[in-house]
Short mmCIF file of C-alpha atoms in Angstrom, two decimals:
data_model
loop_
_atom_site.label_atom_id
_atom_site.label_comp_id
_atom_site.label_asym_id
_atom_site.label_seq_id
_atom_site.Cartn_x
_atom_site.Cartn_y
_atom_site.Cartn_z
CA MET A 1 13.71 79.06 120.34
CA SER A 2 11.64 80.86 117.70
CA GLU A 3 12.53 80.43 114.05
CA TRP A 4 11.85 84.14 113.52
CA ILE A 5 13.77 87.07 114.99
CA SER A 6 12.79 90.74 115.16
CA ALA A 7 14.09 93.36 112.76
CA MET A 8 15.99 94.93 115.66
CA GLU A 9 17.76 91.64 116.43
CA ALA A 10 18.54 91.08 112.73
CA SER A 11 20.01 94.60 112.57
CA ARG A 12 22.15 93.95 115.66
CA ARG A 13 23.47 90.67 114.26
CA ILE A 14 24.28 92.06 110.82
CA LYS A 15 26.24 94.96 112.32
CA ALA A 16 28.10 92.61 114.67
CA ALA A 17 29.22 90.69 111.55
CA GLY A 18 30.72 93.88 110.09
CA LEU A 19 27.96 94.32 107.48
CA SER A 20 25.24 96.91 106.95
CA GLU A 21 21.46 96.66 107.16
CA GLY A 22 21.39 97.08 103.40
CA ASN A 23 22.51 93.45 103.19
CA LEU A 24 19.28 92.33 104.87
CA ILE A 25 17.22 94.12 102.22
CA GLU A 26 19.38 92.80 99.40
CA TRP A 27 19.23 89.18 100.62
CA ALA A 28 15.46 89.47 101.07
CA SER A 29 15.06 90.78 97.51
CA GLN A 30 17.08 87.80 96.24
CA GLY A 31 14.85 85.36 98.09
CA ARG A 32 17.74 84.22 100.28
CA LEU A 33 16.35 85.69 103.52
CA ARG A 34 12.70 85.06 104.33
CA ALA A 35 10.84 87.87 106.06
CA ARG A 36 7.36 88.32 107.48
CA ALA A 37 5.09 91.09 108.70
CA LYS A 38 2.11 91.01 111.03
CA SER A 39 0.09 93.81 109.43
CA SER A 40 0.15 96.64 106.89
CA THR A 41 -1.49 99.87 105.80
CA SER A 42 -2.08 101.01 102.22
CA SER A 43 -2.33 104.44 100.61
CA LEU A 44 -5.32 103.13 98.61
CA ASP A 45 -7.46 102.76 101.75
CA ASP A 46 -9.68 105.71 102.60
CA PRO A 47 -9.99 105.95 105.52
CA PRO A 48 -6.65 104.29 106.44
CA GLU A 49 -7.08 100.81 107.87
CA LYS A 50 -4.54 98.38 109.30
CA ARG A 51 -4.81 94.98 107.67
CA LEU A 52 -3.86 91.94 109.74
CA PHE A 53 -2.06 89.09 107.99
CA PRO A 54 -2.61 85.42 108.90
CA LYS A 55 0.01 83.89 111.17
CA LYS A 56 1.09 81.50 108.41
CA PRO A 57 0.80 81.61 104.59
CA ARG A 58 -2.37 80.15 103.13
CA SER A 59 -2.03 76.59 101.85
CA ASP A 60 -4.93 76.70 99.38
CA LYS A 61 -3.70 77.58 95.86
CA LYS A 62 -6.80 79.60 95.02
CA GLU A 63 -6.50 81.69 98.19
CA LEU A 64 -2.81 82.20 97.52
CA SER A 65 -3.57 83.52 94.04
CA ILE A 66 -6.09 85.98 95.51
CA HIS A 67 -4.42 87.08 98.74
CA GLY A 68 -0.75 86.49 98.00
CA SER A 69 1.95 84.91 100.16
CA TRP A 70 1.38 87.09 103.23
CA PRO A 71 2.60 87.12 105.99
CA ASP A 72 5.65 86.13 103.89
CA ILE A 73 6.84 89.32 102.18
CA PRO A 74 7.19 88.87 98.38
CA ASN A 75 10.76 89.16 97.09
CA HIS A 76 9.91 91.87 94.57
CA TYR A 77 8.57 94.17 97.31
CA TRP A 78 12.11 94.65 98.63
CA ALA A 79 13.36 95.66 95.17
CA GLU A 80 11.29 98.84 95.24
CA ARG A 81 12.66 102.18 96.38
CA GLN A 82 12.23 102.46 100.13
CA VAL A 83 10.40 105.34 101.73
CA GLU A 84 11.27 104.62 105.35
CA VAL A 85 12.86 101.78 107.31
CA LEU A 86 12.92 101.78 111.11
CA TRP A 87 14.74 98.68 112.32
CA GLY A 88 14.07 99.26 116.00
CA ALA A 89 10.33 99.69 115.43
CA GLY A 90 10.26 96.91 112.83
CA THR A 91 8.50 98.98 110.15
CA TYR A 92 9.22 99.18 106.43
CA GLU A 93 7.47 101.47 103.95
CA ALA A 94 7.79 101.45 100.16
CA THR A 95 5.95 102.59 97.07
CA VAL A 96 5.31 99.66 94.76
CA GLU A 97 4.07 99.49 91.16
CA TYR A 98 2.09 96.62 89.66
CA TRP A 99 0.00 95.93 86.57
CA VAL A 100 -3.81 95.97 86.84
CA ASP A 101 -5.56 94.06 84.06
CA TYR A 102 -8.88 95.81 84.61
CA TYR A 103 -7.42 99.28 83.96
CA GLN A 104 -4.71 98.05 81.58
CA ASP A 105 -2.29 100.26 83.42
CA THR A 106 0.15 100.28 86.32
CA GLU A 107 -1.01 101.10 89.84
CA ARG A 108 1.15 102.80 92.46
CA GLU A 109 0.55 101.91 96.08
CA ARG A 110 2.39 102.98 99.20
CA ILE A 111 2.50 100.09 101.65
CA LYS A 112 3.77 100.19 105.21
CA LEU A 113 4.59 96.91 106.96
CA PHE A 114 4.57 96.46 110.74
CA ASP A 115 6.32 94.02 113.11
CA LEU A 116 8.93 92.74 110.66
CA THR A 117 10.63 89.45 111.47
CA PHE A 118 13.37 87.55 109.64
CA SER A 119 14.16 83.86 109.40
CA LYS A 120 16.83 82.99 111.96
CA VAL A 121 17.80 79.88 109.98
CA ASP A 122 18.31 81.88 106.77
CA LEU A 123 20.30 84.60 108.52
CA ASP A 124 22.50 82.03 110.30
CA THR A 125 23.27 80.45 106.93
CA LEU A 126 24.05 83.77 105.26
CA LEU A 127 26.32 84.92 108.08
CA ASP A 128 28.20 81.61 107.84
CA VAL A 129 28.72 82.31 104.14
CA HIS A 130 29.63 85.94 104.83
CA PRO A 131 31.78 85.61 108.00
CA SER A 132 33.13 88.52 109.97
CA LYS A 133 36.85 89.31 109.86
CA GLY A 134 39.14 86.87 111.56
CA THR A 135 37.23 83.69 110.79
CA GLY A 136 39.84 82.56 108.26
CA ALA A 137 37.24 81.24 105.82
CA ARG A 138 38.68 80.52 102.35
CA PRO A 139 36.42 80.92 99.32
CA PRO A 140 36.57 78.44 96.45
CA LYS A 141 38.82 79.48 93.56
CA GLU A 142 37.20 80.20 90.23
CA ARG A 143 38.60 81.64 87.00
CA TRP A 144 36.95 85.05 87.42
CA GLN A 145 38.50 85.36 90.87
CA GLN A 146 42.01 85.08 89.40
CA GLN A 147 41.62 87.58 86.58
CA ARG A 148 42.55 91.25 86.71
CA LEU A 149 39.43 93.41 86.76
CA THR A 150 38.56 95.89 84.07
CA GLN A 151 38.25 99.49 85.22
CA ARG A 152 34.47 99.28 84.67
CA GLN A 153 34.20 96.29 87.01
CA ALA A 154 36.40 97.96 89.60
CA ASP A 155 34.31 101.14 89.43
CA ALA A 156 31.12 99.13 89.93
CA LEU A 157 32.57 97.42 93.01
CA LYS A 158 33.67 100.80 94.33
CA PHE A 159 30.13 102.16 94.00
CA ILE A 160 28.62 99.04 95.60
CA ASP A 161 31.01 99.39 98.53
CA ILE A 162 29.99 103.03 99.03
CA ALA A 163 26.28 102.23 98.74
CA LEU A 164 26.36 99.34 101.23
CA THR A 165 28.83 100.69 103.78
CA HIS A 166 27.31 104.20 103.80
CA PRO A 167 23.63 103.51 103.03
CA PRO A 168 21.22 106.46 102.67
CA LYS A 169 18.38 106.99 105.09
CA ASP A 170 16.18 105.04 102.67
CA PRO A 171 18.33 101.98 101.75
CA LEU A 172 18.47 101.04 98.09
CA GLY A 173 16.81 97.93 96.72
CA ARG A 174 18.34 95.94 93.88
CA VAL A 175 16.72 97.89 91.01
CA ALA A 176 17.16 101.27 92.67
CA MET A 177 20.84 100.59 93.36
CA HIS A 178 21.56 100.04 89.68
CA SER A 179 19.70 103.26 88.84
CA GLU A 180 21.82 105.18 91.35
CA TYR A 181 24.95 103.53 89.94
CA LEU A 182 24.04 104.82 86.45
CA LYS A 183 23.68 108.35 87.84
CA TRP A 184 26.98 108.04 89.70
CA HIS A 185 28.73 106.74 86.58
CA ALA A 186 27.35 109.58 84.44
CA ASP A 187 28.35 112.31 86.90
CA PRO A 188 31.29 114.22 85.31
CA LYS A 189 33.00 114.79 88.65
CA ASN A 190 33.49 111.03 89.06
CA LYS A 191 35.47 110.89 85.78
CA ARG A 192 34.34 107.40 84.75
CA THR A 193 35.30 106.14 81.29
CA GLY A 194 33.51 103.62 79.11
CA LYS A 195 29.94 102.41 79.38
CA PRO A 196 28.42 101.45 82.77
CA LEU A 197 27.59 97.81 83.48
CA VAL A 198 24.12 96.64 82.47
CA ARG A 199 21.79 95.65 85.30
CA SER A 200 22.35 91.87 85.04
CA THR A 201 26.14 92.22 85.09
CA PHE A 202 26.01 94.82 87.85
CA GLY A 203 23.83 92.45 89.88
CA LYS A 204 26.39 89.67 89.44
CA TRP A 205 29.16 91.89 90.89
CA GLN A 206 26.80 92.98 93.63
CA ASP A 207 26.36 89.34 94.63
CA ARG A 208 30.14 88.83 94.55
CA TYR A 209 30.60 91.85 96.81
CA LEU A 210 28.07 90.38 99.25
CA ASP A 211 30.08 87.15 99.13
CA GLY A 212 33.07 89.10 100.47
CA TRP A 213 35.00 90.03 97.30
CA ARG A 214 36.79 93.39 97.12
CA VAL A 215 39.08 95.07 94.60
CA SER A 216 42.70 95.93 95.38
CA ASP A 217 44.67 98.95 94.10
CA SER A 218 46.16 96.70 91.40
CA LEU A 219 42.64 95.75 90.20
CA LYS A 220 42.96 92.24 91.62
CA LEU A 221 40.15 90.58 93.54
CA VAL A 222 40.78 89.87 97.23
CA HIS A 223 38.45 88.21 99.70
CA ASN A 224 37.44 90.08 102.83
CA SER A 225 37.89 87.11 105.17
#
């Protein structure tokens, strides 16, 4: 059996586990779920040209420094704001920014990846950690799991739940999700008090949500097992 599964199969499995496709993007951005692509197109190419990636990453350090880790998709690529994701077709398009020494400025490039595949081993491991309902898995007890949440923490978990269970057409990466959270927190109709969580703290609660933690009406943490 192949170590790599198609984007369509990964989507089917994540939904069967009671999770959303946004989890695949989030895990990939964290480096917990390896992903590959067979080819890509770039907005910088004129005329447009499809670039084929090698079947396996280059082993030579010099070539790696020049060509990158492809076909392995770099973690930071997933953190960018998505333009379009089609799980059935296995395509993923995003606009990325990176620093160019020659121009001493940032470059924006729109990259579209084709024939996405995900590591079956990584996904199996993650779905064991994040089981579907009825498995009876019990998480380890830690001090933060026993404490009553502040309203700010509860609000952040509420936003994360909305963002991951009702993802937009273009799912949010890790950086973009925090940006949307700041907008949501600042919106007067949401009536949020106090300062929003900084990105690092927000990311920590995002990870805890992905680990199955939810907030109850009494601001206590409960595990979605």
